[in-house]
Short mmCIF file of N, CA, C and O in Angstrom, two decimals:
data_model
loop_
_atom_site.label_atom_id
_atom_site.label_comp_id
_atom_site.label_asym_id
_atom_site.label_seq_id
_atom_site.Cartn_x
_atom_site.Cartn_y
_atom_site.Cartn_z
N UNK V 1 61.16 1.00 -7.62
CA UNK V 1 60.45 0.08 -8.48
C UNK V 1 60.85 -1.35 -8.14
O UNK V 1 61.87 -1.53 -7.47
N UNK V 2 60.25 -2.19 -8.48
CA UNK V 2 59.97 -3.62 -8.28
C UNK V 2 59.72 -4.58 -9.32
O UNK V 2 58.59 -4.92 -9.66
N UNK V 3 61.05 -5.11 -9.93
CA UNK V 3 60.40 -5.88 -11.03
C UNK V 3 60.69 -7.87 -10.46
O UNK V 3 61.52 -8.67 -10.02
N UNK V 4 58.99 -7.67 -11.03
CA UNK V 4 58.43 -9.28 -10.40
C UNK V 4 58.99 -10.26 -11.65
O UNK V 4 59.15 -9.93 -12.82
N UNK V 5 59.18 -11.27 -11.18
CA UNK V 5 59.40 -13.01 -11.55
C UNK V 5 58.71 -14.07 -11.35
O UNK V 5 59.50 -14.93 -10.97
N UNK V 6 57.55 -14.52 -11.41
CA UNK V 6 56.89 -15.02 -10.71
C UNK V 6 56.72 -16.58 -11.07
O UNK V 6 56.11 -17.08 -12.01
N UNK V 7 57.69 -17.38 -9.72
CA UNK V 7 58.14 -18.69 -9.63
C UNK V 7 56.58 -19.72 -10.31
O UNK V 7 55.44 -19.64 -9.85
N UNK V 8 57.03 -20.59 -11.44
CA UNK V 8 55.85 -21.48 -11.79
C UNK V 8 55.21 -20.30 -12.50
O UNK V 8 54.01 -20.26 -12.21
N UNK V 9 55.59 -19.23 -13.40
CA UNK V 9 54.64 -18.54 -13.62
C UNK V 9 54.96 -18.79 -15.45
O UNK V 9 55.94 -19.49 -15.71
N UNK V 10 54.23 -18.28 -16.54
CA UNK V 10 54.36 -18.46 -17.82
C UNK V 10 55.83 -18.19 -18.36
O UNK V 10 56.43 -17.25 -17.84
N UNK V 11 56.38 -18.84 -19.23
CA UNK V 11 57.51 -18.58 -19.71
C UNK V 11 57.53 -17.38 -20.32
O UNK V 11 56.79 -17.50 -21.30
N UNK V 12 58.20 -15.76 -20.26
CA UNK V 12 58.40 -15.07 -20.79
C UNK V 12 59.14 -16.02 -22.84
O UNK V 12 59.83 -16.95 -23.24
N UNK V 13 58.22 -14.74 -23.41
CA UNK V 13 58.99 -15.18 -24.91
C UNK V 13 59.64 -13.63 -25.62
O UNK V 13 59.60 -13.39 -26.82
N UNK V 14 60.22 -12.71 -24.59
CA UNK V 14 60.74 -11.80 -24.77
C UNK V 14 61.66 -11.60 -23.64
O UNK V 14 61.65 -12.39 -22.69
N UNK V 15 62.47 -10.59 -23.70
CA UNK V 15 63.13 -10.36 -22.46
C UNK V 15 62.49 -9.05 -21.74
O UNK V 15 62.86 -7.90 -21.99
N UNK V 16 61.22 -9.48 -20.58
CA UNK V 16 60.81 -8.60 -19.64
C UNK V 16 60.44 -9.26 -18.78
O UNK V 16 60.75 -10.42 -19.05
N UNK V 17 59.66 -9.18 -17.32
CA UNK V 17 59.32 -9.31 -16.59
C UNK V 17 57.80 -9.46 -16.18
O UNK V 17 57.09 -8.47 -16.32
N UNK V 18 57.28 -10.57 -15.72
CA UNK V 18 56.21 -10.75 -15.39
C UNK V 18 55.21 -9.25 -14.91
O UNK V 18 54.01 -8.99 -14.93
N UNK V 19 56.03 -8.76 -14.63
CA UNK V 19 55.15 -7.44 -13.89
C UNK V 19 56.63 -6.27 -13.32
O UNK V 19 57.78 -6.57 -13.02
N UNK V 20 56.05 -5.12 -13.37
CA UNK V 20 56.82 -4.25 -12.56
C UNK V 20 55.65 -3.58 -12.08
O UNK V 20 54.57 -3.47 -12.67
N UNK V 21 56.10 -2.92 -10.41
CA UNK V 21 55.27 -2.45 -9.62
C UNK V 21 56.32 -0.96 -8.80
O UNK V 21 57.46 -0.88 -8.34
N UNK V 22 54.93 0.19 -9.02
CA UNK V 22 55.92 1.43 -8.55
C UNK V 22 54.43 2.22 -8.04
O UNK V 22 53.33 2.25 -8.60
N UNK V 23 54.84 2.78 -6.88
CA UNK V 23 54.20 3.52 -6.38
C UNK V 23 52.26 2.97 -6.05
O UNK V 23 51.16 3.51 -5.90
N UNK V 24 52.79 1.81 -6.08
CA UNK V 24 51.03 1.03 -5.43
C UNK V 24 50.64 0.28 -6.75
O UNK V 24 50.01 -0.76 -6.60
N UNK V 25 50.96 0.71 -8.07
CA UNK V 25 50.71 0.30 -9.35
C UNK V 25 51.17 -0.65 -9.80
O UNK V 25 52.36 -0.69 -9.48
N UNK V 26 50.80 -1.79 -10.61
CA UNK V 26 51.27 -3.00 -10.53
C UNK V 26 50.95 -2.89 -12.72
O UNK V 26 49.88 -2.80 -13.31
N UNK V 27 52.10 -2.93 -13.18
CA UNK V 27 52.03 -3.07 -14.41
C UNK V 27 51.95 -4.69 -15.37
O UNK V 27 52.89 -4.95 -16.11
N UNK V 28 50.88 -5.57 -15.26
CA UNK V 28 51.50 -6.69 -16.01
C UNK V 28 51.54 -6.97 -17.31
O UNK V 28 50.58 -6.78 -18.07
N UNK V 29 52.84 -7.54 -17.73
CA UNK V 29 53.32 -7.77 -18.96
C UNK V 29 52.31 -8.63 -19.48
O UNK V 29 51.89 -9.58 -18.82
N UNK V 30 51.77 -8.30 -20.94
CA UNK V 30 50.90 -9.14 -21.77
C UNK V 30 50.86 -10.21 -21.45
O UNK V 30 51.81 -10.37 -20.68
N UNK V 31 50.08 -11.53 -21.60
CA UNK V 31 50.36 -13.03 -21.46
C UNK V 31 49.59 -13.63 -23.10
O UNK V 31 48.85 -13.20 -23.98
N UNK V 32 50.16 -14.55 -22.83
CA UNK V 32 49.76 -15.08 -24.03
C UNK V 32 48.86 -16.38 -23.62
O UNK V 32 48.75 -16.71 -22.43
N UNK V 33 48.19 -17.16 -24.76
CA UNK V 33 47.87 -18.36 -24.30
C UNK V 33 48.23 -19.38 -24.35
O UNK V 33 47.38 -20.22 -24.65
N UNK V 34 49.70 -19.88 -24.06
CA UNK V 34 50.10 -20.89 -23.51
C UNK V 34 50.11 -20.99 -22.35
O UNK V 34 49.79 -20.06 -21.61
N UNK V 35 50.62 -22.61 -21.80
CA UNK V 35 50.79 -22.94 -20.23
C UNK V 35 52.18 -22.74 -19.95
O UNK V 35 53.02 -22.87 -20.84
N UNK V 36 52.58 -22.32 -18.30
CA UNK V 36 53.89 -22.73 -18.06
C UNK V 36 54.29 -23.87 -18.71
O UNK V 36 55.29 -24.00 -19.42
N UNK V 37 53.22 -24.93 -18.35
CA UNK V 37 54.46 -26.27 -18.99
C UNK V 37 54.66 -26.72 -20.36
O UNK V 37 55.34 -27.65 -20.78
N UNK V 38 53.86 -25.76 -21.03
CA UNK V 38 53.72 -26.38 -22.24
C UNK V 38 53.70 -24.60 -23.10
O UNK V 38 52.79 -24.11 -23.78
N UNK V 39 54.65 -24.19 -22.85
CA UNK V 39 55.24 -22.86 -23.79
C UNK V 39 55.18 -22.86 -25.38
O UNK V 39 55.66 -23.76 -26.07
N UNK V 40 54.70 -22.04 -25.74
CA UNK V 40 54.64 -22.05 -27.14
C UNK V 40 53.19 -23.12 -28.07
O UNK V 40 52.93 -23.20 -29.27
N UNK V 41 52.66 -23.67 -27.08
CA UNK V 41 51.85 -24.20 -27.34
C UNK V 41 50.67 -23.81 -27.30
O UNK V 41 50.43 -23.34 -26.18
N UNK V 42 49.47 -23.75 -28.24
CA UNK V 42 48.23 -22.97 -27.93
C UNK V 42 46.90 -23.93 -28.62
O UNK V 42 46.65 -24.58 -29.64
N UNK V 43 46.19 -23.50 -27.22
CA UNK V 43 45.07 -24.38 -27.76
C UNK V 43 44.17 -23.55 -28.73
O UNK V 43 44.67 -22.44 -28.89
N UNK V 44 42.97 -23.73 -29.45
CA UNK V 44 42.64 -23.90 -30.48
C UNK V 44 41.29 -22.89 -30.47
O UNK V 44 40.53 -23.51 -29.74
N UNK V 45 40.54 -21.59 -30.92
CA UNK V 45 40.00 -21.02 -30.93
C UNK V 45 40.27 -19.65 -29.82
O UNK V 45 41.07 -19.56 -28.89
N UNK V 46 39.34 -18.71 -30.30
CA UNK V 46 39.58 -17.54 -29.23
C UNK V 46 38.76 -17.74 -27.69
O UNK V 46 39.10 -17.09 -26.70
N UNK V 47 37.65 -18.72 -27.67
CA UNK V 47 37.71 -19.09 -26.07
C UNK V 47 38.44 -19.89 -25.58
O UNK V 47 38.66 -19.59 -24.40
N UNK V 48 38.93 -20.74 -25.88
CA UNK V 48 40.14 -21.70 -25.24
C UNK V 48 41.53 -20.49 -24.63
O UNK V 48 42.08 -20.28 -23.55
N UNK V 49 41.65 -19.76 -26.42
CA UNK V 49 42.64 -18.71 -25.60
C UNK V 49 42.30 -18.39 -25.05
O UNK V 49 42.36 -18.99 -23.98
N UNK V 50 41.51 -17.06 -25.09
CA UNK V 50 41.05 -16.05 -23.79
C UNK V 50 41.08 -16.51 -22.77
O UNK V 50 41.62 -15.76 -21.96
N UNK V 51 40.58 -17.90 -22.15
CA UNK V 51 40.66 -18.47 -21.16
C UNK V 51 42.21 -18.97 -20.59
O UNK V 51 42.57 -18.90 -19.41
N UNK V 52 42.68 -19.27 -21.25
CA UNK V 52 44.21 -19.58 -21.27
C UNK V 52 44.84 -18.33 -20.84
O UNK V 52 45.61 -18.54 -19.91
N UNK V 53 44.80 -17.11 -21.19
CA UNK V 53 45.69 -15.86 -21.15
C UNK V 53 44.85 -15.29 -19.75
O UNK V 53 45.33 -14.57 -18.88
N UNK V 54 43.85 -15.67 -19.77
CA UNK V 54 43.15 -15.19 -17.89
C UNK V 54 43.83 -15.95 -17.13
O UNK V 54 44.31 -15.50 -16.09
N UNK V 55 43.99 -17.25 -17.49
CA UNK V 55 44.35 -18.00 -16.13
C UNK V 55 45.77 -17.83 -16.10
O UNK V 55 46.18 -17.76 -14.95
N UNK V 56 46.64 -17.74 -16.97
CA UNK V 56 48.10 -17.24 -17.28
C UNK V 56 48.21 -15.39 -16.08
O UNK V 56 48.87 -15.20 -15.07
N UNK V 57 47.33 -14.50 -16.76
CA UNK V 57 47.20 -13.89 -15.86
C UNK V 57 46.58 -13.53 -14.42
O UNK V 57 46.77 -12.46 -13.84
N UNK V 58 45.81 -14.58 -13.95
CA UNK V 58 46.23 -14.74 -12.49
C UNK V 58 46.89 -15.60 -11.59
O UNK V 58 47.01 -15.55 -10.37
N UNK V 59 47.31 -16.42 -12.44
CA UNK V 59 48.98 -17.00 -12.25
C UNK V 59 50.17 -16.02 -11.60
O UNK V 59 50.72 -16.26 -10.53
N UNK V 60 50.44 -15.02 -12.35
CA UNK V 60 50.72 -13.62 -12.46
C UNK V 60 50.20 -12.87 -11.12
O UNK V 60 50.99 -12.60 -10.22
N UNK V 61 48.74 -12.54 -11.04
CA UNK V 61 48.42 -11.87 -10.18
C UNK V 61 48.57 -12.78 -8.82
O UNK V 61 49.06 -11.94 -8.07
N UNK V 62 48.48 -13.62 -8.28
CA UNK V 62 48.31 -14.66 -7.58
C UNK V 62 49.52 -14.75 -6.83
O UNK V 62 49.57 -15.10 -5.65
N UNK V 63 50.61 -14.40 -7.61
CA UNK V 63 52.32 -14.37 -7.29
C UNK V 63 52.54 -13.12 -6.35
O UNK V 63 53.18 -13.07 -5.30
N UNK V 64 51.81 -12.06 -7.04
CA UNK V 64 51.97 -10.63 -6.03
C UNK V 64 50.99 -10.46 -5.27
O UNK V 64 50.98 -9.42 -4.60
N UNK V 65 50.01 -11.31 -5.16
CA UNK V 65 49.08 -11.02 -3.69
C UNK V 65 48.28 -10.48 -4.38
O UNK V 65 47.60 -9.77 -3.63
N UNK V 66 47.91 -10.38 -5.50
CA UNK V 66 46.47 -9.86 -6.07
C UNK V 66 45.33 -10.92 -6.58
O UNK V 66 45.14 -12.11 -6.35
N UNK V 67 44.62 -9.83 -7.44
CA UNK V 67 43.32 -10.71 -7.74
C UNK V 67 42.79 -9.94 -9.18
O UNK V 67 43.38 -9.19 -9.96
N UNK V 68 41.79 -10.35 -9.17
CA UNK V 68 41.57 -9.27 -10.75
C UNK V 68 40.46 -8.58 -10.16
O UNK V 68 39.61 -8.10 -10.92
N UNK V 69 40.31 -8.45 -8.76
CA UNK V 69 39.58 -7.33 -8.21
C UNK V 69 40.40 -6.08 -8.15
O UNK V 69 40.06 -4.94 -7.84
N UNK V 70 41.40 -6.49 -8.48
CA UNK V 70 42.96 -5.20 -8.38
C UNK V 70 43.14 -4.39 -9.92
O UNK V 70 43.48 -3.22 -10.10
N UNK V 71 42.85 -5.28 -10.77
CA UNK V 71 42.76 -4.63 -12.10
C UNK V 71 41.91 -3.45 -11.95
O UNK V 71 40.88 -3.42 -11.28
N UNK V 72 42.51 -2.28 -12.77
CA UNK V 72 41.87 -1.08 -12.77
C UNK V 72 41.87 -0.92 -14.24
O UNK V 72 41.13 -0.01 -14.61
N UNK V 73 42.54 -1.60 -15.28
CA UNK V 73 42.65 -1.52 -16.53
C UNK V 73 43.32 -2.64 -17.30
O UNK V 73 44.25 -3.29 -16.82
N UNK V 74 42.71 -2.89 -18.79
CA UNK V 74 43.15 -4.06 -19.14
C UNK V 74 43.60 -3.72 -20.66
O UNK V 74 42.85 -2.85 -21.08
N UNK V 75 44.22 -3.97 -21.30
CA UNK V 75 44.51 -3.73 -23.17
C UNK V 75 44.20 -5.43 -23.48
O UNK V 75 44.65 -6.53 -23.15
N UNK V 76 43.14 -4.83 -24.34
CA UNK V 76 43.32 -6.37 -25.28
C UNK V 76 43.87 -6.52 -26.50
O UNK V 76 43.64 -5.41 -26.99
N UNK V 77 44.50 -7.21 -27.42
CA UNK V 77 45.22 -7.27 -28.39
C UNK V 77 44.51 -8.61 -29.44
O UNK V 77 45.03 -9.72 -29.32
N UNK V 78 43.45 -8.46 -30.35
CA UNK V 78 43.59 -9.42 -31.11
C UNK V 78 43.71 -9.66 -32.64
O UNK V 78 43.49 -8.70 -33.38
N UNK V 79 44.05 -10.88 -33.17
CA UNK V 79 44.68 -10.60 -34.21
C UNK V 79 43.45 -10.79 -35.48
O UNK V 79 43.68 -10.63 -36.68
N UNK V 80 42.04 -11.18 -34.86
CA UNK V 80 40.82 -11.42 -35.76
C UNK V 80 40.01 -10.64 -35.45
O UNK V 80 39.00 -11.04 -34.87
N UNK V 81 40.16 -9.52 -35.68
CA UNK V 81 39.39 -8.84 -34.32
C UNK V 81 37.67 -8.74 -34.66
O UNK V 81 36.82 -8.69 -33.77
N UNK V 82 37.35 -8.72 -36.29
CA UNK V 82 35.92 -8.98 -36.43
C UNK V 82 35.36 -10.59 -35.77
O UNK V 82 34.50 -11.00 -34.98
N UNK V 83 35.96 -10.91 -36.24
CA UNK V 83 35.51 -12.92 -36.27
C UNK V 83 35.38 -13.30 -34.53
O UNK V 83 34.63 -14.13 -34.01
N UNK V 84 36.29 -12.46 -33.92
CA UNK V 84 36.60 -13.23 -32.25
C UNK V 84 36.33 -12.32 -31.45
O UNK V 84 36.14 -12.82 -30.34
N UNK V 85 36.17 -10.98 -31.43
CA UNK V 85 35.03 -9.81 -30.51
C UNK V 85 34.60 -10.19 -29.64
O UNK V 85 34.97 -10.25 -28.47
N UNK V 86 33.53 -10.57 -30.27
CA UNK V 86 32.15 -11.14 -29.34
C UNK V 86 32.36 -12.70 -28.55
O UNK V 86 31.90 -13.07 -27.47
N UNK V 87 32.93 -13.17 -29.18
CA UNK V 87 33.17 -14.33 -28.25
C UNK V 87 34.06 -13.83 -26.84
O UNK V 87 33.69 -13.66 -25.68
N UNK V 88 35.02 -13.72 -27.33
CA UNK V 88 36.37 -13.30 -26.19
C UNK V 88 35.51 -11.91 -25.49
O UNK V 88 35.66 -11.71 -24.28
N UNK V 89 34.95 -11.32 -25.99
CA UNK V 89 34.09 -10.55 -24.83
C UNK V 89 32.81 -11.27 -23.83
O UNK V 89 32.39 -10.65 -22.85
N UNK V 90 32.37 -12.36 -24.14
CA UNK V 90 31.66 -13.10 -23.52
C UNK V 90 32.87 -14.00 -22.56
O UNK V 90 32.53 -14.14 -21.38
N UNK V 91 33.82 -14.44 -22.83
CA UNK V 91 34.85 -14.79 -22.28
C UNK V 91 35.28 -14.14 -20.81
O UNK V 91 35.31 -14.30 -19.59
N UNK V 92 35.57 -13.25 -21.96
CA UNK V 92 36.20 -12.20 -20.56
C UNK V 92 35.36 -11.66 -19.50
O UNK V 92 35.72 -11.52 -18.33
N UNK V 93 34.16 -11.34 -20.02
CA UNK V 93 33.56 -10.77 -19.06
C UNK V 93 33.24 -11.95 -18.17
O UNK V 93 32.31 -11.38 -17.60
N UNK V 94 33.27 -13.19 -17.57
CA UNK V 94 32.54 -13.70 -17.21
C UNK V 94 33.84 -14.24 -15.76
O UNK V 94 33.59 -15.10 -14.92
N UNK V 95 35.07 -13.49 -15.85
CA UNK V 95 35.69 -13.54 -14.85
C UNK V 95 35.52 -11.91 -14.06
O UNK V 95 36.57 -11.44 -13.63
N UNK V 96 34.52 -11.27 -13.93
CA UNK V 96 34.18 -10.06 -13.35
C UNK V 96 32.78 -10.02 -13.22
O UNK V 96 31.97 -10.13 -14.14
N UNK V 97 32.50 -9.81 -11.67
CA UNK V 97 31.51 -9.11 -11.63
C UNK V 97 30.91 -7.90 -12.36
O UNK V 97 31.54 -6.90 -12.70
N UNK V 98 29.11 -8.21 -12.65
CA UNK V 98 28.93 -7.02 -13.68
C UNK V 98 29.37 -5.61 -13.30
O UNK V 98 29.60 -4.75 -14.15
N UNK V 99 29.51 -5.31 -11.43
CA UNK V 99 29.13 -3.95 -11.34
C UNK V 99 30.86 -3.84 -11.17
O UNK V 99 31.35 -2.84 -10.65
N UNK V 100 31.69 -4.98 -11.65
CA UNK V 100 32.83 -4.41 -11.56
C UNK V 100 34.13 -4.71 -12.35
O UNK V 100 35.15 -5.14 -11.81
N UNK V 101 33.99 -4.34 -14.08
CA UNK V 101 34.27 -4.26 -14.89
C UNK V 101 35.58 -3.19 -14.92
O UNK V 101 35.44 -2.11 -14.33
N UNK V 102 37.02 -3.53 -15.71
CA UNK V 102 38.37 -2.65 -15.42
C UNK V 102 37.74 -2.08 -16.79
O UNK V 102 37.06 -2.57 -17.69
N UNK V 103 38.40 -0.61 -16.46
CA UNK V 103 38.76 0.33 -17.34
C UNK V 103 39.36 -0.77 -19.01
O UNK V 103 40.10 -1.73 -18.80
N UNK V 104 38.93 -0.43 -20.50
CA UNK V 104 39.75 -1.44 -21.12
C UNK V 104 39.58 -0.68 -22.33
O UNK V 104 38.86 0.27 -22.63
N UNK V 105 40.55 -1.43 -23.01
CA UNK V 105 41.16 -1.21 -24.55
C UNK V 105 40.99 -2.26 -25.09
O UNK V 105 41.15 -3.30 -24.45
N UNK V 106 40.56 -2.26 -26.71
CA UNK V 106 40.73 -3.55 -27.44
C UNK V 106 40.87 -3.08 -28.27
O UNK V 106 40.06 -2.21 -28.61
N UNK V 107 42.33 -3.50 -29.29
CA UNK V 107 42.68 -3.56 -30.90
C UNK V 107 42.60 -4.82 -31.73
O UNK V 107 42.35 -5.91 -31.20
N UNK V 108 42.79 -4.71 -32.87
CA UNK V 108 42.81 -5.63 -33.81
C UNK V 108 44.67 -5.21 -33.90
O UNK V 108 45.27 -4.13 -33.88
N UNK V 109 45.12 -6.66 -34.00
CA UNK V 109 46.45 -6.34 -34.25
C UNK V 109 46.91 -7.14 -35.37
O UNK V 109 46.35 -8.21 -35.57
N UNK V 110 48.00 -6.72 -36.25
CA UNK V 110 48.47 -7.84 -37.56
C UNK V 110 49.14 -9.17 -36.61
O UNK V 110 48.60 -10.27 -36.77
N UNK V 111 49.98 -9.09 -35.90
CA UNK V 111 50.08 -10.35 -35.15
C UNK V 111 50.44 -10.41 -33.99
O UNK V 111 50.53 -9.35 -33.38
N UNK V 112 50.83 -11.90 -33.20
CA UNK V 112 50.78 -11.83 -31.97
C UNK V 112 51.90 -12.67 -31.98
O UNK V 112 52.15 -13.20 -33.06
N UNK V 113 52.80 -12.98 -30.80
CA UNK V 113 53.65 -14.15 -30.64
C UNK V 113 53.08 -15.52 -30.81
O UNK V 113 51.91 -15.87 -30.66
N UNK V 114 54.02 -16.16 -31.12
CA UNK V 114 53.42 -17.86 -31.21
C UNK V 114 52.18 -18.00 -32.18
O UNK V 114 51.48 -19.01 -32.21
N UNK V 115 51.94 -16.70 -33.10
CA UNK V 115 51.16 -16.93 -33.62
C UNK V 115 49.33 -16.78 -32.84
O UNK V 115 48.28 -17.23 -33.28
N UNK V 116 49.57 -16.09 -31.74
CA UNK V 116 48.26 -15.98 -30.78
C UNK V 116 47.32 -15.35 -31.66
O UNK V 116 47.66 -14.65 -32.61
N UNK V 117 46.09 -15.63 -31.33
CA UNK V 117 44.40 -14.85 -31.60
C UNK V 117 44.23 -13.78 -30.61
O UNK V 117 43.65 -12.78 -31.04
N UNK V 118 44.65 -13.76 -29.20
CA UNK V 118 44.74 -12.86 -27.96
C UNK V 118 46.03 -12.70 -27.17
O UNK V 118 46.84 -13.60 -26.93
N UNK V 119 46.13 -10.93 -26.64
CA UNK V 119 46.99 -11.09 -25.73
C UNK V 119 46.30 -10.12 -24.74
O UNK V 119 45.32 -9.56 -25.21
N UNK V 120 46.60 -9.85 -23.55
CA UNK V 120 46.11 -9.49 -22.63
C UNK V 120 47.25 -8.39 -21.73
O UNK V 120 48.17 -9.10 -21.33
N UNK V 121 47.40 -7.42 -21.44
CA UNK V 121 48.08 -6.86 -20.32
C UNK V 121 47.34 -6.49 -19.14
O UNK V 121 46.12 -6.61 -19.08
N UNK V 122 48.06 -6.03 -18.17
CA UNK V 122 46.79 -5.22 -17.34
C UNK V 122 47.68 -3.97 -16.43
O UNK V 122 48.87 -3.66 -16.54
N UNK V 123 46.76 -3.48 -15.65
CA UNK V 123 47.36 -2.59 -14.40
C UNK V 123 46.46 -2.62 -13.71
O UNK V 123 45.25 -2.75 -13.87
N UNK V 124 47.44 -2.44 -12.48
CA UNK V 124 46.45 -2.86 -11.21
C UNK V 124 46.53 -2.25 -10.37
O UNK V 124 47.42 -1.52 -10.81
N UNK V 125 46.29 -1.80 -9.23
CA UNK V 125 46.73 -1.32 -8.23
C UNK V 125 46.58 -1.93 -7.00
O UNK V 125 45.70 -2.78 -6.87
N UNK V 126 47.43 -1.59 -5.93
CA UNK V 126 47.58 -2.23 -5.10
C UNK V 126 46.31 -1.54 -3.67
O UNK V 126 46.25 -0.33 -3.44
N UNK V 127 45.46 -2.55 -2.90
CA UNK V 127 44.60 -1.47 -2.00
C UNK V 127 45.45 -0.81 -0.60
O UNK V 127 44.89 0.01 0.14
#
């Protein structure tokens, strides 16, 4: 196994690792929507996040030589989950081609770090 760090990458607000990778599989740790430089800080609605926690995660992917053509699966985590759905699914989808959409999960969760609307994990595999 292989656990990643990925230099200039989001400040962990737990103690884990940007990613661990075993056997071609690339596991990444949730992201949230803050910036590296500005941790703990979040901008303001669920598209600003969503957008924030994509680009956080290919920050992430970008470090190990991937792409989100590598995603094979994604968990979403949000904490409004009637009110922000449909937006953050218009969000999200619009960093994937239609005919090539990851495997995914979405909950409504009671909360998130920093107080987030979204969090994001993924798995990936390696080609």
């Amino acid at each position: 196994m292989k656990f990643h760090m990925i230099a200039g990458g989001p400040k962990p607000v737990a103690p884990f690792s940007h990613a661990v990778e075993t056997d071609g599989f690339v596991f990444v740790t949730g992201q949230m929507p803050d910036t590296p430089a500005t941790p703990g800080v979040l901008p303001g609605g669920i598209v600003a996040q969503t957008k924030a926690v994509m680009e956080n995660l290919r920050v992430v992917l970008e470090g190990l030589g991937l792409g989100f053509e590598h995603i094979v699966m994604s968990r979403i985590y949000l904490t409004r989950f009637k009110e922000d759905y449909a937006a953050m699914n218009e969000t999200y989808r619009s960093y994937f081609p239609p005919d090539r959409l990851p495997a995914r999960t979405c909950v409504g969760v009671t909360g998130l770090a920093y107080d987030a609307l979204i969090e994001i994990d993924l798995v990936c595999r390696r080609p």
